[in-house]
Each structure stands twice: as structure tokens, then as C-alpha cells.
Amino acid sequence: MSKKVALVVGAHGVIGSNLVEHLAALGDWTVIGLSRRGGEPSPNVRHVAVDLLDADDCRAELGALAEVTHVFFAAYQDRPTWAELVPPNLAMLVNVVDAIEPVATGLRHVSLMQGYKVYGAHLGPFKTPAREDDPGHLPPEFNVDQQEFLERRQEGKSWTWSAIRPAVVGGTALGNPMNLAVSIAVYATISKELGLPLRFPGKPGAYDKLLEMTDAGLLARATVWAATDDRCANQAFNINNGDLFRWSDLWPKIAAYFDLAVAPPLPMSLDVVMADKEPLWDRIVARHNLEPTPYQRVSAWPFVDFVLSWDYDMFADGTKARRFGFHEFVDTEEMMWRLFDDLRKRHIIP
């Protein structure tokens, strides 16, 4: 095989960081990580700092990356409304492709990270299990716009694309606006510090609905598989752990992990009730001699509120990936304990 060079766009997110780590460990990849802040090099990995919303900066920084063979796009810009999400998230993808395609003459594949928003999962009850060929919904939806851009751009080209659609991703990258596991661990830690039981704070109807998650490591392996297996050219894939859960079953087990009692659910916005907890978090960090991690880097309360508001089933059909050759799975409960264990080993939580 000829040389494989991965350009990972959004290299510090919960998805991108695991993808960088996986690619580097494979040994036959060179990895270039793109992010706003750059990063320190490591074996098989170097980082490039770039403003993805600035087309001129993208051309300047990416114009010398002629060796890139695979682009893995996992960048995301948050905005207050669904409509406002479209311009920046589409622009970042367009700027990267516009900058890299003319110079990377050996480009083979562009991988796009999506999610269940493609199916309208964020809007309300939707058809489950969702399938990759389900009909779309009324815009705005940046995931759809991004895929349509890639489909148009790829016509007549030698490179191919894939669209990867995970459920809520389980990982421990800090400073991410969509990190469920870290935020739950911090919520449990603060509840314990205050001598309180662990209450499920979401909508009452969300406690017993069927959900699924996607382990970040599993997602990285599936993403690389789809980008390198010819059968996957120009295809979309749901990628999930392969099992389902209900918070009503998992929540008491999470409480037990943190040696907490569990009390009946009580609907409350964590974005509101956790807004004043930064001084308390700082005291916890100092008292337990933890890594001095800023509160903002371990809390994603609006996202947690969003996930815990799903009072309808939230899962997709993952059999297409299996039919095309990807057969890995992860036990979701074991994933959660592994993520919490990792946070403890890194002294992020006591």
C-alpha cells in the first residue's frame, strides 16, 4: 500500500482526539491534526493551528499539505439555534475541501462525521430504529447540507466520501461542548460533596425510554474502516455500540459507582443549577489534589440537559455497517465504568 496521510479536522474534540490516537497507533498512518489551538507533536502526529472559518487562513495553512490522502472531518461550531448552526459548520467543511483538494493530488477519501440529527432526532419523536435510507426532514440541518456539498463535489472525482452517524459519543476529552460522560461524573462528584443523592434531572418521560451510545474508540475504528474499505465508498453508516439501555436501569448503577444513594428523579436544568458551582468545584480539586482542571472544561450542561430531555426512543439501525463488514460492538455499561475509571486515573475526579 502507498503511504496514508490523515488530515483530522477537529483534532481535540471527543471524536477527533480518539481518531488521532487510533490512527497514530496503527503504525501505517501519518496524522496531521487541525484545530484552532494546534498542539504538541507526538509519534506519527503533528498539529496545525488554523481558523477553519477563515478561507484565506485555510488556504495558507493547508496549501503545503500535498501529501494528504484522507480527510476526516470532525469539527463542530456550536450556535444558539438550528438555523445559526448551518453557515459556520458548512463553511468549515467547504474551506477545508477548497484548500486541500487542489494540492492533495493523491486524495482518496473524505470522511464526514454526522449524527442522528440527519433523521430529525433533535426535533422530537422520530421513526426508530432510524435507517440510513430514511427520508429527510425540513431544513435547517447542517449535517444534510454538508453531505450534499460532498456529494456534489465528489462527482467525477477519483476520491470518495463516507458519512458516519454515531449516537451520543462516550469519551473523556475535556473542554468539549458535547461530553456526556465527563459531565455526569462531575454532577455525581458535586452531589457527593454536598451530601446529596444522585437524582436524574431530566424530563420525567426520558427516564424509561430506549437509548444508545457510541464508544469513541469504537467510532474511531469504524471511521477508519469506512474510509479505507472500497465497499464503503459514497455511503452513510450508523455506528453504535450495539446495545440499548434505559436511564431507569443505568442511573442507579451510576450512583452506585460513585457510592451515592439514588433518589427519585427531579426535573431541573443542570445549566441553571450548576451555574454557581465553579467555586465548589475548585474546592473539590484542591481538597483531593486533583489536576487543576477549569470548571468550564469539565462541564457541558446545556448538552446534558438536551440529552436528558429525550422523552422518546433514541436509537438507529446499525446493521448496514455489519452487512458491509464492520462487526465490532461495545457493552455500554462497561464503557461508562471505563470512562469514569479513566477520569479517576487522570485525577480529573476524586
GROMACS .gro file of C-alpha atoms in nm:
model
  350
    1MET     CA    1   0.000   0.000   0.000
    2SER     CA    2   0.111   0.351  -0.073
    3LYS     CA    3   0.157   0.598   0.209
    4LYS     CA    4  -0.154   0.703   0.405
    5VAL     CA    5  -0.170   1.054   0.547
    6ALA     CA    6  -0.472   1.153   0.753
    7LEU     CA    7  -0.588   1.511   0.799
    8VAL     CA    8  -0.806   1.507   1.112
    9VAL     CA    9  -1.016   1.823   1.126
   10GLY     CA   10  -1.122   1.899   1.482
   11ALA     CA   11  -0.835   1.706   1.637
   12HIS     CA   12  -0.901   1.795   2.002
   13GLY     CA   13  -1.270   1.704   2.029
   14VAL     CA   14  -1.402   1.388   2.191
   15ILE     CA   15  -1.427   1.229   1.844
   16GLY     CA   16  -1.121   1.380   1.680
   17SER     CA   17  -0.880   1.313   1.966
   18ASN     CA   18  -0.970   0.944   1.975
   19LEU     CA   19  -0.938   0.926   1.599
   20VAL     CA   20  -0.591   1.082   1.609
   21GLU     CA   21  -0.485   0.838   1.880
   22HIS     CA   22  -0.620   0.537   1.689
   23LEU     CA   23  -0.461   0.634   1.358
   24ALA     CA   24  -0.124   0.701   1.522
   25ALA     CA   25  -0.132   0.361   1.694
   26LEU     CA   26  -0.196   0.174   1.370
   27GLY     CA   27   0.160   0.246   1.261
   28ASP     CA   28   0.099   0.282   0.887
   29TRP     CA   29  -0.053   0.632   0.904
   30THR     CA   30   0.095   0.978   0.932
   31VAL     CA   31  -0.151   1.208   1.109
   32ILE     CA   32  -0.195   1.583   1.078
   33GLY     CA   33  -0.434   1.732   1.333
   34LEU     CA   34  -0.617   2.055   1.257
   35SER     CA   35  -0.755   2.276   1.531
   36ARG     CA   36  -0.770   2.638   1.632
   37ARG     CA   37  -0.504   2.600   1.903
   38GLY     CA   38  -0.270   2.347   1.738
   39GLY     CA   39  -0.080   2.112   1.966
   40GLU     CA   40   0.245   1.942   2.052
   41PRO     CA   41   0.374   1.676   1.812
   42SER     CA   42   0.387   1.309   1.910
   43PRO     CA   43   0.495   0.991   1.729
   44ASN     CA   44   0.332   0.988   1.383
   45VAL     CA   45   0.134   1.305   1.467
   46ARG     CA   46   0.182   1.674   1.406
   47HIS     CA   47  -0.061   1.957   1.457
   48VAL     CA   48  -0.151   2.263   1.254
   49ALA     CA   49  -0.330   2.564   1.402
   50VAL     CA   50  -0.589   2.712   1.169
   51ASP     CA   51  -0.908   2.915   1.181
   52LEU     CA   52  -1.145   2.690   0.987
   53LEU     CA   53  -1.392   2.975   0.941
   54ASP     CA   54  -1.128   3.181   0.758
   55ALA     CA   55  -1.094   3.063   0.398
   56ASP     CA   56  -0.769   3.256   0.349
   57ASP     CA   57  -0.614   3.103   0.662
   58CYS     CA   58  -0.719   2.756   0.547
   59ARG     CA   59  -0.555   2.806   0.208
   60ALA     CA   60  -0.241   2.941   0.370
   61GLU     CA   61  -0.205   2.663   0.628
   62LEU     CA   62  -0.328   2.369   0.419
   63GLY     CA   63  -0.171   2.470   0.089
   64ALA     CA   64   0.150   2.284   0.170
   65LEU     CA   65  -0.021   1.959   0.274
   66ALA     CA   66   0.008   1.791  -0.064
   67GLU     CA   67   0.073   1.453   0.098
   68VAL     CA   68  -0.277   1.417   0.248
   69THR     CA   69  -0.465   1.108   0.127
   70HIS     CA   70  -0.761   1.101   0.368
   71VAL     CA   71  -0.958   1.384   0.527
   72PHE     CA   72  -1.151   1.307   0.846
   73PHE     CA   73  -1.385   1.595   0.921
   74ALA     CA   74  -1.498   1.603   1.286
   75ALA     CA   75  -1.507   1.978   1.356
   76TYR     CA   76  -1.812   2.146   1.506
   77GLN     CA   77  -1.910   2.502   1.592
   78ASP     CA   78  -2.196   2.549   1.838
   79ARG     CA   79  -2.463   2.815   1.791
   80PRO     CA   80  -2.786   2.903   1.976
   81THR     CA   81  -3.035   2.792   1.707
   82TRP     CA   82  -3.058   2.519   1.443
   83ALA     CA   83  -3.056   2.777   1.163
   84GLU     CA   84  -2.747   2.953   1.301
   85LEU     CA   85  -2.559   2.622   1.305
   86VAL     CA   86  -2.568   2.591   0.926
   87PRO     CA   87  -2.340   2.872   0.797
   88PRO     CA   88  -2.032   2.810   1.020
   89ASN     CA   89  -2.043   2.430   1.007
   90LEU     CA   90  -2.090   2.420   0.632
   91ALA     CA   91  -1.824   2.689   0.582
   92MET     CA   92  -1.562   2.492   0.778
   93LEU     CA   93  -1.606   2.186   0.557
   94VAL     CA   94  -1.610   2.390   0.237
   95ASN     CA   95  -1.297   2.582   0.340
   96VAL     CA   96  -1.107   2.261   0.415
   97VAL     CA   97  -1.204   2.090   0.090
   98ASP     CA   98  -1.141   2.405  -0.114
   99ALA     CA   99  -0.794   2.433   0.038
  100ILE     CA  100  -0.685   2.069   0.031
  101GLU     CA  101  -0.833   1.928  -0.290
  102PRO     CA  102  -0.624   2.134  -0.536
  103VAL     CA  103  -0.292   2.045  -0.368
  104ALA     CA  104  -0.352   1.687  -0.245
  105THR     CA  105  -0.343   1.514  -0.580
  106GLY     CA  106  -0.341   1.173  -0.410
  107LEU     CA  107  -0.660   1.240  -0.214
  108ARG     CA  108  -0.858   0.917  -0.177
  109HIS     CA  109  -1.134   0.984   0.072
  110VAL     CA  110  -1.322   1.247   0.270
  111SER     CA  111  -1.497   1.121   0.585
  112LEU     CA  112  -1.777   1.332   0.731
  113MET     CA  113  -1.885   1.295   1.094
  114GLN     CA  114  -2.260   1.341   1.133
  115GLY     CA  115  -2.520   1.222   1.383
  116TYR     CA  116  -2.885   1.137   1.430
  117LYS     CA  117  -2.989   1.496   1.357
  118VAL     CA  118  -2.998   1.376   0.997
  119TYR     CA  119  -3.312   1.183   1.098
  120GLY     CA  120  -3.466   1.475   1.289
  121ALA     CA  121  -3.384   1.310   1.622
  122HIS     CA  122  -3.324   1.650   1.784
  123LEU     CA  123  -3.671   1.777   1.690
  124GLY     CA  124  -3.889   1.520   1.864
  125PRO     CA  125  -4.014   1.163   1.836
  126PHE     CA  126  -3.886   1.013   1.512
  127LYS     CA  127  -3.900   0.676   1.342
  128THR     CA  128  -3.688   0.419   1.526
  129PRO     CA  129  -3.474   0.237   1.454
  130ALA     CA  130  -3.355   0.504   1.211
  131ARG     CA  131  -3.203   0.376   0.890
  132GLU     CA  132  -2.955   0.540   0.656
  133ASP     CA  133  -3.211   0.547   0.373
  134ASP     CA  134  -3.490   0.711   0.578
  135PRO     CA  135  -3.640   1.022   0.413
  136GLY     CA  136  -3.508   1.358   0.522
  137HIS     CA  137  -3.686   1.638   0.706
  138LEU     CA  138  -3.739   2.008   0.654
  139PRO     CA  139  -3.425   2.221   0.694
  140PRO     CA  140  -3.232   2.380   0.852
  141GLU     CA  141  -2.988   2.097   0.918
  142PHE     CA  142  -2.615   2.145   0.867
  143ASN     CA  143  -2.537   1.771   0.857
  144VAL     CA  144  -2.753   1.738   0.547
  145ASP     CA  145  -2.603   2.046   0.384
  146GLN     CA  146  -2.252   1.915   0.447
  147GLN     CA  147  -2.329   1.577   0.291
  148GLU     CA  148  -2.497   1.735  -0.010
  149PHE     CA  149  -2.189   1.953  -0.061
  150LEU     CA  150  -1.961   1.646  -0.056
  151GLU     CA  151  -2.186   1.454  -0.294
  152ARG     CA  152  -2.181   1.739  -0.545
  153ARG     CA  153  -1.809   1.799  -0.506
  154GLN     CA  154  -1.721   1.430  -0.550
  155GLU     CA  155  -1.898   1.387  -0.884
  156GLY     CA  156  -1.643   1.285  -1.146
  157LYS     CA  157  -1.357   1.276  -0.895
  158SER     CA  158  -1.128   0.988  -0.806
  159TRP     CA  159  -1.179   1.033  -0.430
  160THR     CA  160  -1.481   0.904  -0.239
  161TRP     CA  161  -1.672   1.009   0.071
  162SER     CA  162  -1.841   0.845   0.368
  163ALA     CA  163  -2.082   0.981   0.629
  164ILE     CA  164  -2.054   0.839   0.981
  165ARG     CA  165  -2.355   0.872   1.212
  166PRO     CA  166  -2.288   0.791   1.580
  167ALA     CA  167  -2.524   0.815   1.874
  168VAL     CA  168  -2.414   1.018   2.178
  169VAL     CA  169  -2.038   0.960   2.190
  170GLY     CA  170  -1.875   0.831   2.506
  171GLY     CA  171  -1.525   0.968   2.562
  172THR     CA  172  -1.317   1.165   2.810
  173ALA     CA  173  -1.175   1.452   2.605
  174LEU     CA  174  -1.207   1.770   2.811
  175GLY     CA  175  -1.332   2.108   2.700
  176ASN     CA  176  -1.590   1.961   2.464
  177PRO     CA  177  -1.944   2.104   2.443
  178MET     CA  178  -2.093   1.757   2.389
  179ASN     CA  179  -1.931   1.537   2.653
  180LEU     CA  180  -2.195   1.345   2.842
  181ALA     CA  181  -1.981   1.105   3.048
  182VAL     CA  182  -1.750   1.373   3.190
  183SER     CA  183  -2.041   1.596   3.286
  184ILE     CA  184  -2.227   1.311   3.457
  185ALA     CA  185  -1.910   1.230   3.654
  186VAL     CA  186  -1.879   1.593   3.764
  187TYR     CA  187  -2.250   1.610   3.854
  188ALA     CA  188  -2.210   1.297   4.067
  189THR     CA  189  -1.891   1.433   4.229
  190ILE     CA  190  -2.062   1.759   4.323
  191SER     CA  191  -2.371   1.575   4.451
  192LYS     CA  192  -2.145   1.363   4.673
  193GLU     CA  193  -1.960   1.669   4.801
  194LEU     CA  194  -2.292   1.823   4.902
  195GLY     CA  195  -2.408   1.502   5.073
  196LEU     CA  196  -2.694   1.460   4.827
  197PRO     CA  197  -2.828   1.153   4.646
  198LEU     CA  198  -2.789   1.130   4.272
  199ARG     CA  199  -3.115   1.240   4.113
  200PHE     CA  200  -3.198   1.200   3.746
  201PRO     CA  201  -3.256   1.564   3.643
  202GLY     CA  202  -3.410   1.510   3.300
  203LYS     CA  203  -3.766   1.516   3.175
  204PRO     CA  204  -3.989   1.264   3.355
  205GLY     CA  205  -4.067   1.081   3.033
  206ALA     CA  206  -3.699   1.043   2.946
  207TYR     CA  207  -3.622   0.811   3.237
  208ASP     CA  208  -3.762   0.495   3.079
  209LYS     CA  209  -3.708   0.547   2.705
  210LEU     CA  210  -3.473   0.334   2.496
  211LEU     CA  211  -3.137   0.494   2.415
  212GLU     CA  212  -2.796   0.400   2.284
  213MET     CA  213  -2.444   0.540   2.285
  214THR     CA  214  -2.129   0.510   2.074
  215ASP     CA  215  -1.791   0.448   2.231
  216ALA     CA  216  -1.531   0.694   2.098
  217GLY     CA  217  -1.277   0.417   2.038
  218LEU     CA  218  -1.529   0.205   1.850
  219LEU     CA  219  -1.625   0.511   1.647
  220ALA     CA  220  -1.262   0.576   1.554
  221ARG     CA  221  -1.217   0.218   1.433
  222ALA     CA  222  -1.539   0.229   1.233
  223THR     CA  223  -1.448   0.564   1.079
  224VAL     CA  224  -1.113   0.437   0.954
  225TRP     CA  225  -1.275   0.117   0.829
  226ALA     CA  226  -1.532   0.311   0.624
  227ALA     CA  227  -1.259   0.537   0.484
  228THR     CA  228  -1.038   0.252   0.366
  229ASP     CA  229  -1.275  -0.026   0.257
  230ASP     CA  230  -1.374   0.013  -0.107
  231ARG     CA  231  -1.718  -0.132  -0.036
  232CYS     CA  232  -1.797   0.176   0.173
  233ALA     CA  233  -1.738   0.434  -0.099
  234ASN     CA  234  -2.001   0.708  -0.103
  235GLN     CA  235  -2.208   0.550   0.174
  236ALA     CA  236  -2.353   0.659   0.510
  237PHE     CA  237  -2.334   0.436   0.818
  238ASN     CA  238  -2.498   0.441   1.160
  239ILE     CA  239  -2.233   0.347   1.417
  240ASN     CA  240  -2.347   0.250   1.765
  241ASN     CA  241  -2.237   0.021   2.047
  242GLY     CA  242  -2.491  -0.242   1.951
  243ASP     CA  243  -2.697  -0.244   2.271
  244LEU     CA  244  -2.978  -0.035   2.417
  245PHE     CA  245  -3.036   0.099   2.767
  246ARG     CA  246  -3.284   0.295   2.977
  247TRP     CA  247  -3.176   0.560   3.227
  248SER     CA  248  -3.412   0.398   3.479
  249ASP     CA  249  -3.182   0.095   3.477
  250LEU     CA  250  -2.843   0.266   3.426
  251TRP     CA  251  -2.886   0.566   3.660
  252PRO     CA  252  -2.891   0.367   3.986
  253LYS     CA  253  -2.579   0.183   3.870
  254ILE     CA  254  -2.404   0.515   3.804
  255ALA     CA  255  -2.500   0.625   4.155
  256ALA     CA  256  -2.357   0.301   4.296
  257TYR     CA  257  -2.030   0.356   4.108
  258PHE     CA  258  -1.987   0.687   4.293
  259ASP     CA  259  -2.106   0.538   4.625
  260LEU     CA  260  -2.415   0.753   4.617
  261ALA     CA  261  -2.772   0.684   4.713
  262VAL     CA  262  -3.025   0.737   4.439
  263ALA     CA  263  -3.344   0.937   4.491
  264PRO     CA  264  -3.649   0.974   4.268
  265PRO     CA  265  -3.598   1.182   3.952
  266LEU     CA  266  -3.649   1.556   3.985
  267PRO     CA  267  -3.668   1.763   3.665
  268MET     CA  268  -3.420   2.050   3.674
  269SER     CA  269  -3.196   2.226   3.426
  270LEU     CA  270  -2.833   2.147   3.506
  271ASP     CA  271  -2.736   2.452   3.305
  272VAL     CA  272  -2.922   2.656   3.569
  273VAL     CA  273  -2.850   2.470   3.892
  274MET     CA  274  -2.480   2.411   3.813
  275ALA     CA  275  -2.413   2.770   3.709
  276ASP     CA  276  -2.290   2.869   4.057
  277LYS     CA  277  -2.085   2.555   4.128
  278GLU     CA  278  -1.744   2.667   3.999
  279PRO     CA  279  -1.615   2.771   4.347
  280LEU     CA  280  -1.731   2.436   4.486
  281TRP     CA  281  -1.555   2.252   4.204
  282ASP     CA  282  -1.234   2.444   4.272
  283ARG     CA  283  -1.252   2.342   4.639
  284ILE     CA  284  -1.301   1.977   4.539
  285VAL     CA  285  -0.997   1.995   4.310
  286ALA     CA  286  -0.784   2.147   4.585
  287ARG     CA  287  -0.902   1.917   4.864
  288HIS     CA  288  -0.848   1.597   4.664
  289ASN     CA  289  -0.527   1.719   4.498
  290LEU     CA  290  -0.675   1.674   4.151
  291GLU     CA  291  -0.542   1.804   3.823
  292PRO     CA  292  -0.622   2.178   3.818
  293THR     CA  293  -0.892   2.148   3.553
  294PRO     CA  294  -1.108   2.458   3.499
  295TYR     CA  295  -1.479   2.404   3.561
  296GLN     CA  296  -1.562   2.508   3.205
  297ARG     CA  297  -1.353   2.221   3.068
  298VAL     CA  298  -1.541   1.952   3.261
  299SER     CA  299  -1.897   2.076   3.223
  300ALA     CA  300  -2.128   2.065   2.923
  301TRP     CA  301  -2.456   2.132   3.099
  302PRO     CA  302  -2.665   2.253   2.801
  303PHE     CA  303  -2.578   1.932   2.616
  304VAL     CA  304  -2.659   1.714   2.917
  305ASP     CA  305  -2.994   1.893   2.953
  306PHE     CA  306  -3.056   1.827   2.584
  307VAL     CA  307  -2.977   1.455   2.605
  308LEU     CA  308  -3.180   1.406   2.924
  309SER     CA  309  -3.479   1.578   2.765
  310TRP     CA  310  -3.537   1.299   2.514
  311ASP     CA  311  -3.871   1.165   2.631
  312TYR     CA  312  -3.885   0.943   2.323
  313ASP     CA  313  -3.681   0.649   2.196
  314MET     CA  314  -3.341   0.746   2.051
  315PHE     CA  315  -3.171   0.472   1.852
  316ALA     CA  316  -3.077   0.373   1.499
  317ASP     CA  317  -3.034   0.056   1.299
  318GLY     CA  318  -2.665  -0.039   1.295
  319THR     CA  319  -2.696  -0.343   1.068
  320LYS     CA  320  -2.582  -0.172   0.748
  321ALA     CA  321  -2.228  -0.140   0.885
  322ARG     CA  322  -2.234  -0.509   0.976
  323ARG     CA  323  -2.358  -0.604   0.629
  324PHE     CA  324  -2.067  -0.408   0.481
  325GLY     CA  325  -1.811  -0.578   0.708
  326PHE     CA  326  -1.777  -0.392   1.040
  327HIS     CA  327  -1.870  -0.628   1.324
  328GLU     CA  328  -1.734  -0.466   1.643
  329PHE     CA  329  -1.952  -0.383   1.942
  330VAL     CA  330  -1.913  -0.238   2.292
  331ASP     CA  331  -2.111  -0.300   2.611
  332THR     CA  332  -2.242   0.045   2.708
  333GLU     CA  333  -2.232  -0.013   3.084
  334GLU     CA  334  -1.873  -0.136   3.068
  335MET     CA  335  -1.790   0.169   2.855
  336MET     CA  336  -1.927   0.405   3.122
  337TRP     CA  337  -1.726   0.241   3.401
  338ARG     CA  338  -1.413   0.252   3.185
  339LEU     CA  339  -1.463   0.623   3.116
  340PHE     CA  340  -1.519   0.700   3.484
  341ASP     CA  341  -1.212   0.488   3.575
  342ASP     CA  342  -1.007   0.686   3.323
  343LEU     CA  343  -1.116   1.017   3.475
  344ARG     CA  344  -1.006   0.890   3.815
  345LYS     CA  345  -0.672   0.762   3.688
  346ARG     CA  346  -0.606   1.103   3.534
  347HIS     CA  347  -0.708   1.269   3.864
  348ILE     CA  348  -0.983   1.469   3.699
  349ILE     CA  349  -1.237   1.345   3.957
  350PRO     CA  350  -1.168   1.203   4.306
   0.00000   0.00000   0.00000
